[in-house]
Tab-separated table of C-alpha atoms in Angstrom:
chain	number	residue	atom	x	y	z
F	1	UNK	CA	65.703	144.587	147.335
F	2	UNK	CA	68.937	142.602	147.888
F	3	UNK	CA	68.061	140.294	145.070
F	4	UNK	CA	67.430	143.231	142.777
F	5	UNK	CA	70.832	144.724	143.641
F	6	UNK	CA	72.516	141.410	143.028
F	7	UNK	CA	70.757	141.091	139.717
F	8	UNK	CA	71.777	144.618	138.818
F	9	UNK	CA	75.405	143.974	139.688
F	10	UNK	CA	75.398	140.705	137.806
F	11	UNK	CA	74.013	142.393	134.742
F	12	UNK	CA	76.458	145.256	134.946
F	13	UNK	CA	79.406	142.868	134.954
F	14	UNK	CA	78.152	141.264	131.765
F	15	UNK	CA	77.192	144.385	129.810
F	16	UNK	CA	80.573	144.760	128.065
F	17	UNK	CA	80.639	141.124	127.057
F	18	UNK	CA	77.088	141.412	125.749
F	19	UNK	CA	77.952	144.507	123.772
F	20	UNK	CA	80.986	142.576	122.161
F	21	UNK	CA	78.896	139.487	121.399
F	22	UNK	CA	81.130	137.616	123.870
F	23	UNK	CA	78.422	136.514	126.263
F	24	UNK	CA	76.424	133.327	126.017
F	25	UNK	CA	72.896	133.402	124.680
F	26	UNK	CA	71.498	133.037	128.180
F	27	UNK	CA	73.715	135.856	129.537
F	28	UNK	CA	72.593	138.148	126.663
F	29	UNK	CA	68.936	137.412	127.277
F	30	UNK	CA	69.444	138.058	130.983
F	31	UNK	CA	71.170	141.389	130.457
F	32	UNK	CA	68.763	142.624	127.818
F	33	UNK	CA	65.794	141.679	129.993
F	34	UNK	CA	67.306	143.553	132.892
F	35	UNK	CA	68.058	146.567	130.781
F	36	UNK	CA	64.441	146.768	129.891
F	37	UNK	CA	63.673	147.923	133.378
F	38	UNK	CA	66.974	149.485	134.442
F	39	UNK	CA	67.751	152.820	132.814
F	40	UNK	CA	71.320	152.782	134.130
F	41	UNK	CA	72.089	149.491	132.547
F	42	UNK	CA	70.123	150.339	129.425
F	43	UNK	CA	72.166	153.471	128.909
F	44	UNK	CA	75.395	151.708	129.562
F	45	UNK	CA	74.547	148.891	127.151
F	46	UNK	CA	73.649	151.381	124.472
F	47	UNK	CA	76.923	153.262	125.001
F	48	UNK	CA	79.094	150.156	124.969
F	49	UNK	CA	77.388	148.927	121.896
F	50	UNK	CA	78.287	152.209	120.208
F	51	UNK	CA	81.878	151.447	121.265
F	52	UNK	CA	81.635	147.987	119.745
F	53	UNK	CA	80.253	149.585	116.623
F	54	UNK	CA	83.598	151.215	116.188
F	55	UNK	CA	85.217	147.790	115.936
F	56	UNK	CA	83.063	147.052	112.922
F	57	UNK	CA	84.394	150.118	111.228
F	58	UNK	CA	88.037	149.400	111.902
F	59	UNK	CA	88.353	146.450	109.692
F	60	UNK	CA	89.996	146.730	106.245
F	61	UNK	CA	87.489	147.517	103.506
F	62	UNK	CA	86.535	144.689	101.186
F	63	UNK	CA	84.135	145.346	98.356
F	64	UNK	CA	81.266	142.880	98.024
F	65	UNK	CA	80.518	141.345	94.593
F	66	UNK	CA	77.780	142.586	92.362
F	67	UNK	CA	76.388	139.128	92.544
F	68	UNK	CA	75.584	139.592	96.179
F	69	UNK	CA	73.601	142.703	95.387
F	70	UNK	CA	71.745	140.926	92.503
F	71	UNK	CA	70.855	138.004	94.685
F	72	UNK	CA	69.627	140.106	97.597
F	73	UNK	CA	67.790	142.523	95.426
F	74	UNK	CA	66.120	139.717	93.564
F	75	UNK	CA	64.862	138.324	96.795
F	76	UNK	CA	63.547	141.616	98.004
F	77	UNK	CA	61.952	142.527	94.739
F	78	UNK	CA	60.293	139.179	94.631
F	79	UNK	CA	58.744	139.666	98.008
F	80	UNK	CA	57.855	143.288	97.216
F	81	UNK	CA	56.226	142.294	93.936
F	82	UNK	CA	53.158	141.145	95.697
F	83	UNK	CA	52.638	144.505	97.314
F	84	UNK	CA	49.404	146.269	96.477
F	85	UNK	CA	49.997	149.812	95.319
F	86	UNK	CA	48.474	151.207	98.471
F	87	UNK	CA	49.404	148.381	100.781
F	88	UNK	CA	51.978	148.924	103.556
F	89	UNK	CA	53.497	145.477	103.255
F	90	UNK	CA	53.580	142.852	100.621
F	91	UNK	CA	51.200	139.902	101.081
F	92	UNK	CA	54.254	137.714	101.185
F	93	UNK	CA	55.892	139.739	103.929
F	94	UNK	CA	52.541	139.951	105.655
F	95	UNK	CA	52.391	136.207	105.517
F	96	UNK	CA	55.895	136.106	106.999
F	97	UNK	CA	54.758	138.362	109.803
F	98	UNK	CA	51.691	136.277	110.229
F	99	UNK	CA	53.900	133.229	110.730
F	100	UNK	CA	55.546	134.762	113.706
F	101	UNK	CA	52.764	134.708	116.226
F	102	UNK	CA	52.012	131.081	115.484
F	103	UNK	CA	51.981	129.140	118.753
F	104	UNK	CA	55.031	127.103	119.592
F	105	UNK	CA	54.672	123.365	119.634
F	106	UNK	CA	56.830	120.626	121.064
F	107	UNK	CA	59.891	120.143	118.886
F	108	UNK	CA	59.538	116.640	117.620
F	109	UNK	CA	61.255	114.829	114.787
F	110	UNK	CA	59.307	115.507	111.611
F	111	UNK	CA	59.444	114.777	107.981
F	112	UNK	CA	57.970	117.574	105.932
F	113	UNK	CA	56.454	116.959	102.580
F	114	UNK	CA	57.012	119.795	100.223
F	115	UNK	CA	53.658	121.325	99.340
F	116	UNK	CA	54.141	122.480	95.814
F	117	UNK	CA	51.099	124.608	95.431
F	118	UNK	CA	52.653	126.285	92.494
F	119	UNK	CA	52.778	129.658	94.174
F	120	UNK	CA	55.094	131.602	92.000
F	121	UNK	CA	56.503	134.776	93.421
F	122	UNK	CA	57.677	136.027	90.044
F	123	UNK	CA	55.680	138.473	87.986
F	124	UNK	CA	54.400	135.778	85.741
F	125	UNK	CA	51.613	133.897	87.376
F	126	UNK	CA	51.728	130.196	86.834
F	127	UNK	CA	49.013	127.678	87.202
F	128	UNK	CA	50.900	124.646	88.230
F	129	UNK	CA	49.078	122.550	90.685
F	130	UNK	CA	51.574	119.697	90.386
F	131	UNK	CA	54.985	119.883	91.938
F	132	UNK	CA	57.884	120.772	89.751
F	133	UNK	CA	61.581	120.349	90.434
F	134	UNK	CA	63.441	123.508	91.160
F	135	UNK	CA	65.644	123.090	88.187
F	136	UNK	CA	62.660	123.181	85.845
F	137	UNK	CA	61.820	126.745	86.901
F	138	UNK	CA	64.413	128.439	84.909
F	139	UNK	CA	64.542	132.179	85.718
F	140	UNK	CA	61.687	132.722	88.039
F	141	UNK	CA	61.887	133.057	91.800
F	142	UNK	CA	59.898	130.218	93.376
F	143	UNK	CA	58.254	130.258	96.774
F	144	UNK	CA	56.655	127.137	98.195
F	145	UNK	CA	54.929	126.629	101.442
F	146	UNK	CA	56.120	123.844	103.660
F	147	UNK	CA	54.520	122.175	106.590
F	148	UNK	CA	55.324	119.627	109.222
F	149	UNK	CA	54.294	116.067	108.959
F	150	UNK	CA	54.484	113.163	111.204
F	151	UNK	CA	56.159	113.953	114.504
F	152	UNK	CA	56.043	117.714	114.253
F	153	UNK	CA	52.560	118.858	113.370
F	154	UNK	CA	52.161	122.594	113.380
F	155	UNK	CA	55.675	123.323	112.057
F	156	UNK	CA	55.151	125.438	109.026
F	157	UNK	CA	57.096	127.793	106.791
F	158	UNK	CA	58.182	128.411	103.249
F	159	UNK	CA	61.000	127.725	100.860
F	160	UNK	CA	62.156	130.549	98.649
F	161	UNK	CA	64.417	129.537	95.722
F	162	UNK	CA	66.352	131.931	93.536
F	163	UNK	CA	67.349	129.979	90.455
F	164	UNK	CA	69.685	132.598	89.001
F	165	UNK	CA	71.662	132.467	92.274
F	166	UNK	CA	71.008	128.824	93.027
F	167	UNK	CA	70.173	129.808	96.517
F	168	UNK	CA	67.400	128.601	98.790
F	169	UNK	CA	65.976	130.307	101.752
F	170	UNK	CA	64.071	128.242	104.313
F	171	UNK	CA	61.924	129.839	107.002
F	172	UNK	CA	60.104	127.878	109.676
F	173	UNK	CA	57.946	128.466	112.722
F	174	UNK	CA	56.658	126.201	115.402
F	175	UNK	CA	59.934	124.822	116.610
F	176	UNK	CA	60.817	125.290	120.270
F	177	UNK	CA	63.906	127.101	121.285
F	178	UNK	CA	66.731	124.589	121.476
F	179	UNK	CA	68.559	123.837	124.609
F	180	UNK	CA	71.827	125.519	125.326
F	181	UNK	CA	74.616	124.256	123.103
F	182	UNK	CA	72.142	123.073	120.454
F	183	UNK	CA	70.693	124.518	117.288
F	184	UNK	CA	68.610	123.652	114.320
F	185	UNK	CA	70.974	122.825	111.522
F	186	UNK	CA	70.194	123.082	107.801
F	187	UNK	CA	71.495	120.314	105.547
F	188	UNK	CA	71.658	119.919	101.832
F	189	UNK	CA	71.018	116.308	101.005
F	190	UNK	CA	72.549	115.002	97.730
F	191	UNK	CA	72.902	111.387	96.753
F	192	UNK	CA	72.938	110.116	100.320
F	193	UNK	CA	75.431	112.672	101.655
F	194	UNK	CA	74.692	115.620	103.771
F	195	UNK	CA	76.322	119.098	103.532
F	196	UNK	CA	75.808	121.507	106.408
F	197	UNK	CA	74.455	124.903	105.406
F	198	UNK	CA	74.848	126.275	108.874
F	199	UNK	CA	72.427	126.733	111.743
F	200	UNK	CA	69.099	128.342	111.436
F	201	UNK	CA	68.892	131.751	113.035
F	202	UNK	CA	66.067	133.416	114.814
F	203	UNK	CA	64.260	136.390	113.462
F	204	UNK	CA	61.617	138.494	115.132
F	205	UNK	CA	61.150	140.584	118.236
F	206	UNK	CA	62.081	139.222	121.668
F	207	UNK	CA	59.267	137.760	123.656
F	208	UNK	CA	57.346	136.551	120.650
F	209	UNK	CA	57.523	133.287	118.736
F	210	UNK	CA	60.197	133.794	116.098
F	211	UNK	CA	60.913	132.515	112.600
F	212	UNK	CA	63.887	130.242	112.111
F	213	UNK	CA	65.659	131.027	108.854
F	214	UNK	CA	68.472	129.481	106.914
F	215	UNK	CA	70.119	129.951	103.592
F	216	UNK	CA	71.638	127.189	101.416
F	217	UNK	CA	73.614	127.601	98.268
F	218	UNK	CA	74.281	125.234	95.394
F	219	UNK	CA	71.018	123.294	95.711
F	220	UNK	CA	69.922	122.980	92.153
F	221	UNK	CA	71.027	119.437	91.747
F	222	UNK	CA	70.435	118.434	95.404
F	223	UNK	CA	67.774	115.947	96.501
F	224	UNK	CA	66.389	117.765	99.511
F	225	UNK	CA	66.897	120.208	102.327
F	226	UNK	CA	66.672	118.864	105.853
F	227	UNK	CA	66.727	120.335	109.328
F	228	UNK	CA	67.895	118.439	112.400
F	229	UNK	CA	68.523	119.373	116.048
F	230	UNK	CA	72.282	119.260	116.611
F	231	UNK	CA	74.953	120.251	119.042
F	232	UNK	CA	76.408	123.520	117.724
F	233	UNK	CA	79.829	122.043	117.228
F	234	UNK	CA	78.599	119.404	114.852
F	235	UNK	CA	78.752	120.215	111.214
F	236	UNK	CA	79.696	116.854	109.908
F	237	UNK	CA	76.609	114.733	109.560
F	238	UNK	CA	73.051	114.813	110.949
F	239	UNK	CA	72.897	112.902	114.197
F	240	UNK	CA	69.278	113.218	115.021
F	241	UNK	CA	66.031	112.538	113.074
F	242	UNK	CA	65.051	115.016	110.449
F	243	UNK	CA	62.685	117.673	111.772
F	244	UNK	CA	62.163	119.055	108.315
F	245	UNK	CA	62.638	117.401	104.895
F	246	UNK	CA	61.994	119.356	101.836
F	247	UNK	CA	62.247	117.498	98.532
F	248	UNK	CA	63.858	119.600	95.818
F	249	UNK	CA	63.129	117.359	92.827
F	250	UNK	CA	60.056	115.616	91.601
T	1	UNK	CA	76.214	146.439	83.182
T	2	UNK	CA	75.761	149.112	85.956
T	3	UNK	CA	73.167	149.075	88.634
T	4	UNK	CA	70.117	151.316	88.529
T	5	UNK	CA	70.646	154.725	90.102
T	6	UNK	CA	68.310	155.122	93.039
T	7	UNK	CA	65.934	158.097	93.027
T	8	UNK	CA	67.839	161.161	94.191
T	9	UNK	CA	65.197	161.880	96.899
T	10	UNK	CA	65.698	158.470	98.468
T	11	UNK	CA	69.406	158.806	98.520
T	12	UNK	CA	69.095	162.021	100.580
T	13	UNK	CA	67.007	160.418	103.271
T	14	UNK	CA	68.522	159.410	106.639
T	15	UNK	CA	68.619	155.742	107.467
T	16	UNK	CA	65.745	156.014	109.907
T	17	UNK	CA	63.525	157.558	107.287
T	18	UNK	CA	64.554	154.915	104.714
T	19	UNK	CA	63.680	152.238	107.218
T	20	UNK	CA	60.175	153.624	107.527
T	21	UNK	CA	59.787	153.174	103.787
T	22	UNK	CA	61.229	149.678	103.938
T	23	UNK	CA	58.667	148.846	106.507
T	24	UNK	CA	56.037	149.988	104.037
T	25	UNK	CA	57.445	147.614	101.500
T	26	UNK	CA	59.689	149.914	99.416
T	27	UNK	CA	62.359	147.832	97.849
T	28	UNK	CA	63.790	150.977	96.298
T	29	UNK	CA	64.466	152.344	99.860
T	30	UNK	CA	65.924	149.008	100.801
T	31	UNK	CA	68.283	149.119	97.837
T	32	UNK	CA	69.489	152.616	98.858
T	33	UNK	CA	70.121	151.334	102.401
T	34	UNK	CA	72.008	148.336	101.036
T	35	UNK	CA	74.147	150.467	98.789
T	36	UNK	CA	74.903	152.791	101.751
T	37	UNK	CA	76.007	149.975	104.152
T	38	UNK	CA	76.970	147.019	102.046
T	39	UNK	CA	80.704	147.688	102.019
T	40	UNK	CA	80.968	148.151	105.781
T	41	UNK	CA	78.818	145.105	106.362
T	42	UNK	CA	80.676	142.943	103.909
T	43	UNK	CA	84.038	144.089	105.295
T	44	UNK	CA	82.962	143.049	108.779
T	45	UNK	CA	81.615	139.766	107.523
T	46	UNK	CA	84.820	139.012	105.671
T	47	UNK	CA	86.867	139.890	108.690
T	48	UNK	CA	84.846	137.516	110.834
T	49	UNK	CA	84.537	134.557	108.487
T	50	UNK	CA	87.568	134.967	106.213
T	51	UNK	CA	85.900	133.625	103.027
T	52	UNK	CA	83.987	135.625	100.397
T	53	UNK	CA	81.277	133.006	99.935
T	54	UNK	CA	80.565	132.719	103.638
T	55	UNK	CA	80.770	136.452	104.043
T	56	UNK	CA	78.210	136.969	101.283
T	57	UNK	CA	75.852	134.519	102.816
T	58	UNK	CA	76.161	136.336	106.165
T	59	UNK	CA	75.579	139.773	104.633
T	60	UNK	CA	72.543	138.517	102.703
T	61	UNK	CA	71.254	136.962	105.902
T	62	UNK	CA	71.565	140.245	107.830
T	63	UNK	CA	70.102	142.450	105.230
T	64	UNK	CA	67.177	140.146	104.759
T	65	UNK	CA	66.651	140.302	108.474
T	66	UNK	CA	66.434	144.118	108.185
T	67	UNK	CA	64.099	143.888	105.191
T	68	UNK	CA	61.721	141.512	106.939
T	69	UNK	CA	62.093	142.762	110.452
T	70	UNK	CA	62.281	146.548	109.902
T	71	UNK	CA	59.409	146.985	112.313
T	72	UNK	CA	61.511	145.628	115.165
T	73	UNK	CA	64.049	148.452	115.021
T	74	UNK	CA	64.040	150.659	118.095
T	75	UNK	CA	65.842	153.982	117.868
T	76	UNK	CA	66.485	153.933	121.589
T	77	UNK	CA	68.836	150.953	120.994
T	78	UNK	CA	71.124	152.810	118.566
T	79	UNK	CA	71.415	153.887	114.972
T	80	UNK	CA	70.147	151.827	112.039
T	81	UNK	CA	73.712	151.022	111.070
T	82	UNK	CA	74.478	149.887	114.597
T	83	UNK	CA	71.367	147.712	114.431
T	84	UNK	CA	72.377	146.214	111.105
T	85	UNK	CA	75.885	145.546	112.145
T	86	UNK	CA	74.742	144.072	115.431
T	87	UNK	CA	72.539	141.625	113.543
T	88	UNK	CA	75.368	140.754	111.209
T	89	UNK	CA	77.892	140.432	114.017
T	90	UNK	CA	75.605	138.247	116.085
T	91	UNK	CA	75.011	135.856	113.225
T	92	UNK	CA	78.597	135.854	112.265
T	93	UNK	CA	79.598	134.905	115.787
T	94	UNK	CA	76.993	132.135	115.736
T	95	UNK	CA	78.751	130.807	112.595
T	96	UNK	CA	82.175	131.181	114.260
T	97	UNK	CA	81.044	129.146	117.154
T	98	UNK	CA	80.284	126.058	115.108
T	99	UNK	CA	82.715	123.174	114.985
T	100	UNK	CA	83.842	123.917	111.456
T	101	UNK	CA	84.948	127.329	112.424
T	102	UNK	CA	87.220	126.377	115.383
T	103	UNK	CA	90.342	126.637	113.162
T	104	UNK	CA	89.293	130.076	112.191
T	105	UNK	CA	88.913	131.123	115.769
T	106	UNK	CA	92.293	129.788	116.557
T	107	UNK	CA	93.593	131.870	113.747
T	108	UNK	CA	91.973	134.920	115.304
T	109	UNK	CA	93.874	134.176	118.525
T	110	UNK	CA	97.173	133.805	116.780
T	111	UNK	CA	96.666	136.913	114.623
T	112	UNK	CA	95.203	139.479	116.941
T	113	UNK	CA	96.157	142.319	114.679
T	114	UNK	CA	94.131	143.809	111.938
T	115	UNK	CA	94.836	142.072	108.680
T	116	UNK	CA	94.877	143.521	105.217
T	117	UNK	CA	92.250	142.228	102.712
T	118	UNK	CA	93.381	140.098	99.866
T	119	UNK	CA	92.167	142.636	97.375
T	120	UNK	CA	92.471	146.149	98.875
T	121	UNK	CA	90.020	148.517	97.571
T	122	UNK	CA	92.479	151.060	96.328
T	123	UNK	CA	89.785	153.238	94.852
T	124	UNK	CA	87.917	154.023	98.092
T	125	UNK	CA	88.286	157.536	99.335
T	126	UNK	CA	86.509	159.848	101.727
T	127	UNK	CA	84.844	159.607	105.053
T	128	UNK	CA	84.634	155.864	105.383
T	129	UNK	CA	88.348	155.400	105.051
T	130	UNK	CA	89.131	158.380	107.256
T	131	UNK	CA	86.709	157.056	109.861
T	132	UNK	CA	88.194	153.610	109.719
T	133	UNK	CA	91.691	155.071	110.079
T	134	UNK	CA	90.577	157.056	113.130
T	135	UNK	CA	89.142	153.904	114.707
T	136	UNK	CA	92.202	151.859	113.978
T	137	UNK	CA	94.313	154.510	115.579
T	138	UNK	CA	92.013	154.349	118.554
T	139	UNK	CA	92.508	150.629	118.709
T	140	UNK	CA	96.272	150.981	118.447
T	141	UNK	CA	96.239	153.501	121.253
T	142	UNK	CA	94.433	151.196	123.607
T	143	UNK	CA	96.486	149.364	126.214
T	144	UNK	CA	97.488	146.080	124.662
T	145	UNK	CA	95.653	143.956	127.160
T	146	UNK	CA	92.310	145.793	126.342
T	147	UNK	CA	92.935	145.734	122.626
T	148	UNK	CA	93.644	142.011	122.685
T	149	UNK	CA	90.545	141.207	124.631
T	150	UNK	CA	88.346	143.293	122.302
T	151	UNK	CA	89.739	141.652	119.244
T	152	UNK	CA	89.398	138.201	120.537
T	153	UNK	CA	85.875	138.781	121.555
T	154	UNK	CA	84.617	140.878	118.585
T	155	UNK	CA	86.522	139.396	115.658
T	156	UNK	CA	87.229	135.950	117.068
T	157	UNK	CA	83.846	135.141	118.492
T	158	UNK	CA	85.297	133.987	121.837
T	159	UNK	CA	83.175	134.251	124.951
T	160	UNK	CA	84.533	136.018	127.972
T	161	UNK	CA	85.051	132.714	129.724
T	162	UNK	CA	87.044	131.361	126.800
T	163	UNK	CA	89.190	134.433	126.693
T	164	UNK	CA	89.893	134.101	130.339
T	165	UNK	CA	91.047	130.561	129.876
T	166	UNK	CA	93.030	131.266	126.746
T	167	UNK	CA	94.880	134.143	128.292
T	168	UNK	CA	94.987	132.672	131.763
T	169	UNK	CA	93.574	135.805	133.189
T	170	UNK	CA	90.849	136.002	135.804
T	171	UNK	CA	87.351	136.327	134.404
T	172	UNK	CA	86.736	139.581	136.310
T	173	UNK	CA	89.834	141.061	134.788
T	174	UNK	CA	88.652	140.135	131.247
T	175	UNK	CA	85.256	141.786	131.878
T	176	UNK	CA	86.947	144.859	133.217
T	177	UNK	CA	89.280	145.133	130.201
T	178	UNK	CA	86.272	144.794	127.865
T	179	UNK	CA	84.404	147.607	129.635
T	180	UNK	CA	87.379	149.893	129.780
T	181	UNK	CA	88.350	149.243	126.144
T	182	UNK	CA	84.862	149.821	124.835
T	183	UNK	CA	84.476	153.008	126.901
T	184	UNK	CA	87.699	154.283	125.416
T	185	UNK	CA	86.611	153.502	121.904
T	186	UNK	CA	83.299	155.160	122.485
T	187	UNK	CA	84.922	158.300	123.729
T	188	UNK	CA	87.479	158.201	121.004
T	189	UNK	CA	90.359	158.690	123.380
T	190	UNK	CA	93.790	158.363	121.941
T	191	UNK	CA	95.778	159.086	124.990
T	192	UNK	CA	96.282	156.684	127.907
T	193	UNK	CA	94.336	157.535	131.041
T	194	UNK	CA	95.224	157.052	134.584
T	195	UNK	CA	92.631	154.287	134.856
T	196	UNK	CA	93.382	151.445	137.068
T	197	UNK	CA	92.046	148.042	136.575
T	198	UNK	CA	90.340	145.999	139.178
T	199	UNK	CA	92.743	143.569	140.573
T	200	UNK	CA	91.441	140.246	141.888
C-alpha cells in the first residue's frame, strides 16, 4: 500500500514533464505504465497533454514545401498500391505489421547483405532477380528486404527508396532496446566517409516488439547505409561495429 | 501544377473517421489528413529544428508513423491531432537531444520568446491564425517563470533536470511550474490567479 502510494506520488510529480516531453525515456515509460492502472494520473496526463498541445499551435506558421507532400504521398501510394480491392491493409503494410511481433534477439554487431529480390513496389512489376544499384531504377519506388548476417541473425527489415526524392527509408526489427543514453544511428556511407542521418526511432504499440525506422536523404550516389549502436550525443563518426550494412550500388 | 482535390466526402470526415479509413489502407484519406494538419505539423517541426530540410524529414517521419501505425491510436489518449503532434514532438526532441543539436538547444535558451518565421505566410487567414493568436496570448499572460520553463522544455527539448540546472532552480519548483503552466494553458486562462507555488 505504502509502495503504491509512493509510486503514485512519484508519477504525479513527473506527469507535467512527461506531457511536455521533458522527461527521460525511463521516466516517461514509468508514468505511462502507472497511468494505465491509475485513473487519476491517466486523466491528469491526458489533460496536461492537451495543454502541451496548445504550445504546438502557438508557433509561427511556416508552410511546408510541395516537395514534402509529393515525397510523402509517393511513399504512401507505393505502399497502398499493393492493396487488394477488398483488403483492409496493403500486403506491404501487412508485412510491416508482421515484422513487429518478431521475437527480439540479442543485439550483436552485424553486417547485412542487401537481398535484392527485385521486389518492386511500383505499379510496373519487374522481374529482376539480380541486384541493381538504386540509381539504375529511374522513377520507380524500390523496396528491398534486408536481413541480418553474421553477428546479428534474426535482424530483418526492409529498405524503401524513393528515387524522385532521393530518399531512403530503413525499417528493422530484431534489435534490442538500447541502454539509456544510447541509440541506433543511421549512417550514409560514401567513399569511406560516414554522414549521420539521425537515430532510428521506434514505431509500434508499447509492450510489443517494435520496428526501428530511419530516413536518409541524398543517398543516390552513396555506397551504403549502415546502422551502429552509439551514444546519443555522437553524430560524428561510427564508433562501434556495424549492426546493419546495406549496399546501395552493385 | 496543383495537387489533386480530395473527394468532397472525405474532406468532410472528422479525423477519427479518416483514421479508420487510413487503417483500412486508404491513401486518399491519408492525403486529406495530411493536408489538414501539415501546416501545423511543419510549423512545429520548424520551430523545433530551425531548418527546413530537417523539419521536412521530421514531418515525413511523423506522418509515416501515423500511416503505418494508425491501429495504435487510442481516443482515450486525446484527439488525432494531439496524437500526431505528440509523435512529431517526441521525435523532434530526440533529434534535439543529439550532440549536433546542442547549439540549437542553447539557442532556445537564449531566445525563449516566440520567433517569427523567415518567410511568414501572409496569405493564411481564419481559424488557425486566430487560434494560434489566442494561444500566444495565453503564453504571454503566463507568469514569466512558468512560460520560460514551458518553452525551454517544449521548444528546446531540455529535460526537467537540465532546466533546473540551467536556471539554478530546485527541481521540484521546475516541476511545479510545468504543471501550473500547462494547467493554465489547458484552461485558457488569461488572467493571473492567486496560485502559490510550492516552496522548497
